[in-house]
Coordinates of N, CA and C and ligand atoms in Angstrom, one line a residue:
X1 N -8.6 -29.4 14.6 CA -7.2 -29.2 14.3 C -6.8 -27.7 14.2
X2 N -5.8 -27.3 14.8 CA -5.4 -25.9 14.7 C -5.0 -25.5 13.3
X3 N -5.4 -24.3 12.9 CA -5.0 -23.9 11.6 C -3.5 -23.6 11.5
X4 N -2.8 -24.3 10.5 CA -1.4 -24.1 10.4 C -0.9 -22.7 10.1
X5 N -1.9 -21.9 9.6 CA -1.5 -20.5 9.2 C -1.9 -19.5 10.2
X6 N -2.5 -19.9 11.3 CA -2.8 -19.0 12.4 C -1.6 -18.8 13.3
X7 N -0.9 -17.8 13.1 CA 0.3 -17.6 13.9 C 0.1 -16.4 14.9
X8 N -1.1 -16.1 15.3 CA -1.4 -14.9 16.0 C -0.6 -14.9 17.4
X9 N -0.3 -16.2 17.9 CA 0.4 -16.2 19.1 C 1.9 -16.1 19.0
X10 N 2.4 -16.1 17.7 CA 3.9 -16.0 17.5 C 4.4 -14.6 17.8
X11 N 5.5 -14.5 18.4 CA 6.1 -13.2 18.7 C 6.6 -12.5 17.4
X12 N 6.4 -11.2 17.4 CA 6.9 -10.4 16.2 C 8.4 -10.5 16.2
X13 N 8.9 -10.8 15.0 CA 10.4 -10.9 14.8 C 11.0 -9.5 15.1
X14 N 12.1 -9.5 15.9 CA 12.7 -8.2 16.2 C 13.1 -7.4 15.0
X15 N 13.4 -8.0 13.9 CA 13.8 -7.3 12.7 C 12.7 -6.3 12.1
X16 N 11.5 -6.6 12.5 CA 10.4 -5.7 12.0 C 9.6 -5.1 13.1
X17 N 10.2 -5.1 14.3 CA 9.6 -4.5 15.5 C 9.3 -3.0 15.2
X18 N 10.2 -2.2 14.5 CA 9.9 -0.8 14.3 C 8.6 -0.6 13.5
X19 N 8.1 -1.7 12.9 CA 6.8 -1.5 12.1 C 5.6 -2.1 12.8
X20 N 5.8 -2.4 14.1 CA 4.6 -3.0 14.8 C 3.4 -2.2 14.8
X21 N 3.5 -0.8 14.7 CA 2.4 0.1 14.7 C 1.5 -0.1 13.4
X22 N 2.0 -0.8 12.4 CA 1.2 -1.1 11.2 C 0.3 -2.3 11.4
X23 N 0.6 -3.2 12.2 CA 0.0 -4.5 12.3 C -1.5 -4.4 12.6
X24 N -2.3 -5.3 11.9 CA -3.7 -5.3 12.1 C -4.5 -4.9 10.9
X25 N -5.8 -4.6 11.1 CA -6.7 -4.3 9.9 C -7.0 -2.8 10.0
X26 N -7.0 -2.1 8.9 CA -7.3 -0.7 8.8 C -8.4 -0.5 7.8
X27 N -9.5 0.1 8.2 CA -10.6 0.4 7.3 C -10.6 1.9 7.0
X28 N -11.0 2.3 5.8 CA -10.9 3.7 5.5 C -12.0 4.4 6.4
X29 N -11.6 5.6 6.8 CA -12.4 6.4 7.7 C -13.6 7.0 6.9
X30 N -13.3 7.5 5.7 CA -14.3 8.0 4.8 C -13.7 7.7 3.4
X31 N -14.5 7.7 2.3 CA -13.9 7.3 1.0 C -12.7 8.1 0.7
X32 N -11.7 7.4 0.1 CA -10.5 8.0 -0.4 C -10.7 8.8 -1.7
X33 N -9.8 9.6 -2.0 CA -10.0 10.4 -3.3 C -8.9 10.0 -4.3
X34 N -9.4 9.7 -5.5 CA -8.5 9.3 -6.6 C -8.5 10.4 -7.7
X35 N -7.4 10.7 -8.2 CA -7.4 11.7 -9.3 C -6.1 11.4 -10.2
X36 N -6.1 12.0 -11.3 CA -4.9 12.0 -12.2 C -5.3 12.9 -13.4
X37 N -4.4 13.6 -14.0 CA -4.8 14.5 -15.0 C -5.6 13.9 -16.2
X38 N -5.4 12.6 -16.4 CA -6.0 12.0 -17.5 C -7.3 11.2 -17.2
X39 N -7.7 11.2 -16.0 CA -9.0 10.4 -15.6 C -9.9 11.3 -14.8
X40 N -11.2 10.8 -14.7 CA -12.2 11.5 -14.0 C -11.9 11.2 -12.5
X41 N -12.0 12.3 -11.6 CA -11.7 12.0 -10.2 C -12.8 11.0 -9.7
X42 N -12.3 10.2 -8.7 CA -13.2 9.1 -8.2 C -13.0 9.0 -6.7
X43 N -14.0 8.3 -6.1 CA -13.9 8.0 -4.7 C -13.9 6.5 -4.5
X44 N -13.1 6.0 -3.5 CA -13.0 4.6 -3.2 C -12.9 4.3 -1.7
X45 N -13.2 3.0 -1.4 CA -13.0 2.6 0.0 C -11.9 1.5 -0.1
X46 N -11.2 1.3 1.0 CA -10.1 0.4 1.0 C -9.8 -0.2 2.4
X47 N -9.5 -1.5 2.5 CA -9.1 -2.1 3.7 C -7.7 -2.6 3.6
X48 N -6.9 -2.4 4.6 CA -5.5 -2.8 4.6 C -5.4 -3.9 5.7
X49 N -4.7 -5.0 5.4 CA -4.3 -6.0 6.5 C -2.8 -6.1 6.5
X50 N -2.2 -5.9 7.7 CA -0.8 -6.2 7.9 C -0.7 -7.3 9.0
X51 N 0.1 -8.4 8.6 CA 0.2 -9.5 9.6 C 1.6 -10.0 9.6
X52 N 1.9 -11.0 10.4 CA 3.2 -11.6 10.4 C 3.1 -13.1 10.9
X53 N 4.1 -13.9 10.6 CA 4.1 -15.3 11.0 C 5.4 -15.6 11.8
X54 N 6.0 -14.5 12.3 CA 7.2 -14.7 13.1 C 8.5 -14.5 12.3
X55 N 8.3 -14.4 11.0 CA 9.5 -14.2 10.1 C 9.9 -12.8 10.2
X56 N 11.1 -12.4 9.7 CA 11.5 -11.0 9.7 C 10.9 -10.2 8.6
X57 N 9.6 -10.4 8.4 CA 8.8 -9.9 7.3 C 7.4 -9.5 7.8
X58 N 6.8 -8.4 7.3 CA 5.4 -8.2 7.5 C 4.7 -8.5 6.2
X59 N 3.6 -9.2 6.3 CA 2.8 -9.6 5.1 C 1.6 -8.5 5.0
X60 N 1.3 -8.2 3.7 CA 0.2 -7.2 3.6 C -0.8 -7.5 2.5
X61 N -2.0 -7.1 2.6 CA -3.0 -7.2 1.5 C -3.8 -5.9 1.6
X62 N -3.9 -5.2 0.4 CA -4.7 -4.0 0.3 C -5.9 -4.3 -0.7
X63 N -7.1 -4.1 -0.3 CA -8.2 -4.3 -1.2 C -9.1 -3.1 -1.3
X64 N -9.2 -2.5 -2.5 CA -10.0 -1.3 -2.7 C -11.3 -1.6 -3.5
X65 N -12.3 -0.8 -3.2 CA -13.6 -1.0 -3.8 C -14.2 0.3 -4.3
X66 N -15.1 0.2 -5.2 CA -15.8 1.4 -5.7 C -16.6 2.0 -4.5
X67 N -16.6 3.3 -4.3 CA -17.3 3.8 -3.1 C -18.8 3.6 -3.2
X68 N -19.3 3.7 -4.4 CA -20.8 3.6 -4.5 C -21.2 2.1 -4.7
X69 N -20.7 1.5 -5.8 CA -21.2 0.2 -6.2 C -20.6 -0.9 -5.3
X70 N -19.5 -0.6 -4.5 CA -18.9 -1.5 -3.6 C -18.1 -2.7 -4.4
X71 N -18.0 -2.5 -5.7 CA -17.4 -3.6 -6.5 C -15.8 -3.5 -6.2
X72 N -15.2 -4.7 -6.2 CA -13.8 -4.8 -6.0 C -13.1 -4.1 -7.1
X73 N -12.1 -3.2 -6.8 CA -11.3 -2.6 -7.9 C -9.8 -3.0 -7.7
X74 N -9.0 -2.0 -7.2 CA -7.6 -2.3 -7.2 C -7.2 -3.2 -6.0
X75 N -6.3 -4.1 -6.2 CA -5.8 -5.0 -5.1 C -4.3 -5.1 -5.2
X76 N -3.7 -5.1 -4.0 CA -2.2 -5.3 -3.9 C -1.9 -6.2 -2.8
X77 N -0.9 -7.0 -2.9 CA -0.4 -7.8 -1.8 C 1.1 -7.9 -1.8
X78 N 1.7 -8.2 -0.7 CA 3.2 -8.4 -0.7 C 3.8 -8.5 0.7
X79 N 5.0 -8.1 0.7 CA 5.8 -8.3 1.9 C 6.6 -7.0 2.2
X80 N 6.9 -6.8 3.5 CA 7.7 -5.6 3.9 C 8.9 -6.2 4.6
X81 N 10.1 -5.7 4.2 CA 11.3 -6.2 4.9 C 12.1 -4.9 5.4
X82 N 12.9 -5.1 6.4 CA 13.7 -3.9 6.9 C 15.2 -4.4 6.8
X83 N 16.1 -3.5 6.4 CA 17.5 -3.8 6.5 C 18.0 -3.7 7.9
X84 N 18.6 -4.8 8.4 CA 19.0 -4.9 9.8 C 19.8 -3.6 10.2
X85 N 19.6 -3.1 11.4 CA 20.3 -2.0 12.0 C 20.2 -0.7 11.3
X86 N 19.2 -0.6 10.4 CA 19.0 0.7 9.7 C 17.5 1.0 9.7
X87 N 17.2 2.2 9.1 CA 15.8 2.5 9.0 C 15.3 2.3 7.5
X88 N 16.1 1.5 6.7 CA 15.7 1.2 5.3 C 14.6 0.2 5.3
X89 N 13.6 0.4 4.4 CA 12.4 -0.4 4.3 C 12.2 -0.8 2.9
X90 N 11.8 -2.0 2.6 CA 11.5 -2.4 1.2 C 10.1 -3.1 1.2
X91 N 9.3 -2.6 0.2 CA 8.0 -3.2 0.0 C 8.1 -4.0 -1.3
X92 N 7.7 -5.3 -1.3 CA 7.7 -6.2 -2.5 C 6.3 -6.4 -2.8
X93 N 5.8 -5.9 -4.0 CA 4.4 -5.7 -4.2 C 3.9 -6.4 -5.5
X94 N 2.8 -7.1 -5.5 CA 2.1 -7.5 -6.7 C 0.7 -6.8 -6.8
X95 N 0.4 -6.3 -7.9 CA -0.9 -5.6 -8.1 C -1.7 -6.4 -9.1
X96 N -3.1 -6.3 -8.9 CA -4.0 -7.1 -9.8 C -4.0 -6.6 -11.2
X97 N -3.4 -5.4 -11.5 CA -3.3 -4.8 -12.8 C -2.3 -5.5 -13.7
X98 N -1.4 -6.4 -13.0 CA -0.3 -7.0 -13.7 C 1.0 -6.4 -13.5
X99 N 1.0 -5.4 -12.6 CA 2.2 -4.7 -12.2 C 2.9 -5.4 -11.0
X100 N 4.2 -5.6 -11.0 CA 4.9 -5.9 -9.8 C 5.9 -4.9 -9.6
X101 N 6.2 -4.6 -8.3 CA 7.1 -3.5 -8.0 C 7.9 -3.7 -6.7
X102 N 9.0 -3.1 -6.7 CA 9.8 -3.0 -5.4 C 9.8 -1.5 -5.1
X103 N 9.4 -1.2 -3.9 CA 9.5 0.2 -3.4 C 10.5 0.2 -2.2
X104 N 11.4 1.1 -2.2 CA 12.3 1.2 -1.0 C 12.2 2.6 -0.5
X105 N 12.5 2.7 0.8 CA 12.5 4.0 1.4 C 12.9 3.9 2.9
X106 N 12.4 4.9 3.6 CA 12.9 5.0 5.0 C 11.7 5.1 6.0
X107 N 12.0 4.6 7.2 CA 11.0 4.8 8.3 C 11.6 5.8 9.2
X108 N 10.8 6.9 9.3 CA 11.3 8.0 10.3 C 10.1 8.2 11.2
X109 N 10.3 7.9 12.5 CA 9.2 7.9 13.5 C 8.2 7.0 13.0
X110 N 6.9 7.5 12.8 CA 5.9 6.6 12.3 C 5.4 7.0 10.9
X111 N 6.4 7.3 10.1 CA 6.1 7.6 8.7 C 7.1 6.8 7.8
X112 N 6.4 6.2 6.7 CA 7.2 5.5 5.7 C 7.2 6.2 4.4
X113 N 8.3 6.6 3.9 CA 8.4 7.3 2.6 C 9.1 6.4 1.6
X114 N 8.3 6.0 0.6 CA 8.8 5.0 -0.4 C 8.8 5.5 -1.8
X115 N 9.8 5.0 -2.6 CA 9.9 5.3 -4.0 C 10.0 4.0 -4.7
X116 N 9.5 3.9 -5.9 CA 9.6 2.6 -6.7 C 11.1 2.5 -7.1
X117 N 11.6 1.3 -7.0 CA 13.0 1.1 -7.4 C 13.0 0.2 -8.6
X118 N 12.0 -0.6 -8.7 CA 12.0 -1.6 -9.9 C 10.5 -1.8 -10.2
X119 N 10.2 -1.7 -11.5 CA 8.8 -2.0 -11.9 C 8.8 -3.0 -13.1
X120 N 7.9 -3.9 -13.1 CA 7.7 -4.9 -14.2 C 6.3 -5.2 -14.4
X121 N 5.9 -5.5 -15.6 CA 4.5 -5.7 -15.8 C 4.3 -6.8 -16.8
X122 N 3.1 -7.4 -16.9 CA 2.8 -8.4 -17.8 C 2.8 -7.8 -19.3
X123 N 3.1 -8.7 -20.3 CA 3.4 -8.2 -21.6 C 2.1 -7.5 -22.2
X124 N 0.9 -7.8 -21.7 CA -0.3 -7.2 -22.3 C -1.0 -6.3 -21.3
X125 N -0.1 -5.6 -20.4 CA -0.7 -4.7 -19.4 C -1.3 -3.5 -20.2
X126 N -2.4 -3.0 -19.6 CA -3.1 -1.8 -20.2 C -2.2 -0.6 -20.2
X127 N -2.3 0.2 -21.2 CA -1.6 1.5 -21.2 C -2.5 2.6 -20.7
X128 N -1.9 3.7 -20.1 CA -0.5 4.0 -20.1 C 0.2 3.2 -19.0
X129 N 1.5 2.9 -19.2 CA 2.3 2.2 -18.2 C 2.9 3.1 -17.2
X130 N 2.9 2.6 -15.9 CA 3.4 3.4 -14.8 C 4.9 3.4 -14.9
X131 N 5.6 4.5 -14.7 CA 7.0 4.6 -14.8 C 7.7 4.9 -13.4
X132 N 6.9 5.4 -12.5 CA 7.4 5.7 -11.2 C 6.3 5.8 -10.2
X133 N 6.5 5.4 -8.9 CA 5.5 5.5 -7.9 C 6.2 6.0 -6.6
X134 N 5.5 7.0 -6.0 CA 6.0 7.5 -4.7 C 4.8 7.3 -3.7
X135 N 5.1 6.8 -2.5 CA 4.0 6.5 -1.6 C 4.5 6.9 -0.2
X136 N 3.5 7.4 0.6 CA 3.8 7.8 2.0 C 2.7 7.2 2.9
X137 N 3.1 6.5 3.9 CA 2.2 6.0 5.0 C 2.6 6.8 6.2
X138 N 1.6 7.4 6.9 CA 1.9 8.2 8.1 C 0.9 7.9 9.2
X139 N 1.4 7.5 10.3 CA 0.5 7.3 11.5 C 0.3 8.7 12.1
X140 N -0.9 9.2 12.1 CA -1.1 10.6 12.6 C -1.2 10.6 14.2
X141 N -1.0 11.7 14.8 CA -1.1 11.8 16.2 C -2.5 11.4 16.7
X142 N -3.5 11.5 15.9 CA -4.9 11.0 16.3 C -5.1 9.5 16.1
X143 N -4.0 8.8 15.8 CA -4.1 7.3 15.7 C -4.6 6.9 14.3
X144 N -4.9 7.8 13.4 CA -5.3 7.4 12.1 C -4.1 7.2 11.1
X145 N -4.3 6.4 10.2 CA -3.2 6.1 9.2 C -3.6 6.8 7.9
X146 N -2.6 7.4 7.3 CA -2.9 8.1 6.0 C -2.0 7.5 4.9
X147 N -2.5 7.3 3.7 CA -1.7 6.9 2.6 C -1.9 7.9 1.5
X148 N -0.7 8.3 0.9 CA -0.8 9.1 -0.4 C 0.1 8.3 -1.4
X149 N -0.4 8.3 -2.6 CA 0.3 7.7 -3.7 C 0.4 8.6 -4.9
X150 N 1.6 8.9 -5.4 CA 1.8 9.6 -6.6 C 2.4 8.7 -7.7
X151 N 2.1 9.0 -9.0 CA 2.8 8.2 -10.0 C 3.1 9.0 -11.2
X152 N 4.0 8.5 -12.0 CA 4.3 9.1 -13.3 C 4.0 8.0 -14.3
X153 N 3.4 8.3 -15.4 CA 3.1 7.3 -16.5 C 3.9 7.7 -17.7
X154 N 3.7 7.0 -18.8 CA 4.3 7.3 -20.1 C 4.0 8.7 -20.5
X155 N 2.8 9.2 -20.1 CA 2.3 10.5 -20.6 C 2.3 11.6 -19.6
X156 N 2.4 11.3 -18.3 CA 2.3 12.3 -17.3 C 3.5 12.3 -16.3
X157 N 3.9 13.5 -15.9 CA 5.0 13.5 -14.8 C 4.4 13.1 -13.5
X158 N 5.2 13.0 -12.5 CA 4.8 12.5 -11.2 C 3.7 13.4 -10.6
X159 N 2.5 12.8 -10.4 CA 1.3 13.6 -10.0 C 0.6 12.7 -9.0
X160 N -0.1 13.3 -8.0 CA -0.9 12.5 -7.0 C -2.0 11.7 -7.7
X161 N -2.1 10.4 -7.3 CA -3.2 9.6 -7.8 C -4.2 9.3 -6.6
X162 N -3.7 9.1 -5.4 CA -4.6 8.6 -4.3 C -4.3 9.3 -3.0
X163 N -5.3 9.5 -2.2 CA -5.2 10.1 -0.9 C -6.3 9.5 0.0
X164 N -5.9 8.8 1.1 CA -7.0 8.2 1.9 C -6.5 8.1 3.4
X165 N -7.5 8.0 4.3 CA -7.2 7.9 5.7 C -7.9 6.7 6.3
X166 N -7.3 6.0 7.1 CA -7.9 4.7 7.7 C -7.9 4.8 9.2
X167 N -8.9 4.1 9.8 CA -8.9 3.9 11.2 C -8.7 2.4 11.5
X168 N -8.1 2.1 12.7 CA -7.9 0.7 13.0 C -9.2 0.0 13.3
X169 N -9.5 -1.2 12.7 CA -10.8 -1.8 13.0 C -10.6 -2.9 14.0
Ligands
HEM1 C1 -6.4 4.7 -13.2 C2 -2.1 3.1 -11.6 C3 -4.1 2.3 -7.2 C4 -8.4 3.4 -9.1 C5 -5.0 4.3 -13.2 C6 -4.1 4.4 -14.3 C7 -2.9 4.0 -13.8 C8 -3.1 3.6 -12.4 C9 -1.6 3.9 -14.6 C10 -4.4 5.0 -15.7 C11 -4.2 6.5 -15.7 C12 -4.4 7.0 -17.1 O1 -5.3 6.6 -17.8 O2 -3.6 8.0 -17.5 C13 -2.3 2.8 -10.3 C14 -1.2 2.3 -9.4 C15 -1.8 2.2 -8.2 C16 -3.2 2.4 -8.3 C17 0.2 2.2 -9.8 C18 -1.1 1.8 -6.9 C19 0.2 2.0 -6.6 C20 -5.4 2.5 -7.4 C21 -6.4 2.3 -6.3 C22 -7.6 2.6 -6.8 C23 -7.4 3.0 -8.2 C24 -6.0 1.9 -4.8 C25 -8.8 2.6 -6.0 C26 -9.9 2.1 -6.4 C27 -8.2 3.8 -10.3 C28 -9.3 4.3 -11.2 C29 -8.7 4.7 -12.4 C30 -7.3 4.5 -12.3 C31 -10.8 4.3 -10.8 C32 -9.4 5.3 -13.6 C33 -10.1 4.2 -14.4 C34 -9.2 3.2 -14.9 O3 -8.3 3.5 -15.7 O4 -9.4 2.0 -14.5 N1 -4.4 3.8 -12.1 N2 -3.4 2.8 -9.6 N3 -6.1 2.9 -8.5 N4 -7.0 4.0 -11.0 FE1 -5.2 3.5 -10.3

């Protein structure tokens, strides 16, 4: 019996056609670099999956691992929507830390620039709490995808947390 969730043959909805370049699986090229003024710098690997089922939405899953022990660490999943007839983009995101967020921003050429618009967390989320997130995805001329994430917390102003480059797998 055909898998009801296998929609690989379904055409991409025109509403998200400008994001077609994201679709598929991306593996990190070399370990990404994590930092923040309050933590020890670290290295991590990450796989990104972007897919669709024909709806005006892109589905995504990001799974990060410790670069040496390979243990699962940060995980995020969600949906991407575009405002019709504009370059406005919204990411609807759930993180395994107990944070949920909406990021909005713009698509210009093959770069997505996003800012958190709304953040909520479980009542017993670990401190410090994140207050703001800025994220950029950029498809480089060499075909590699780069992601940078900055955040502000209760105790720190907006500062870079993550920088990583992926290749299509
Ligand atoms: C630490 C948020 C993505 C790995 C932290 C801290 C926060 C945070 C608030 C604590 C900082 C402090 O103690 O002052 C986020 C957010 C993310 C994100 C909002 C996504 C938007 C990731 C990813 C990794 C990662 C992809 C990759 C493995 C770590 C590590 C630490 C850390 C290793 C330090 C140890 C720890 O507190 O667990 N992050 N993070 N984070 N983050 Fe992230």
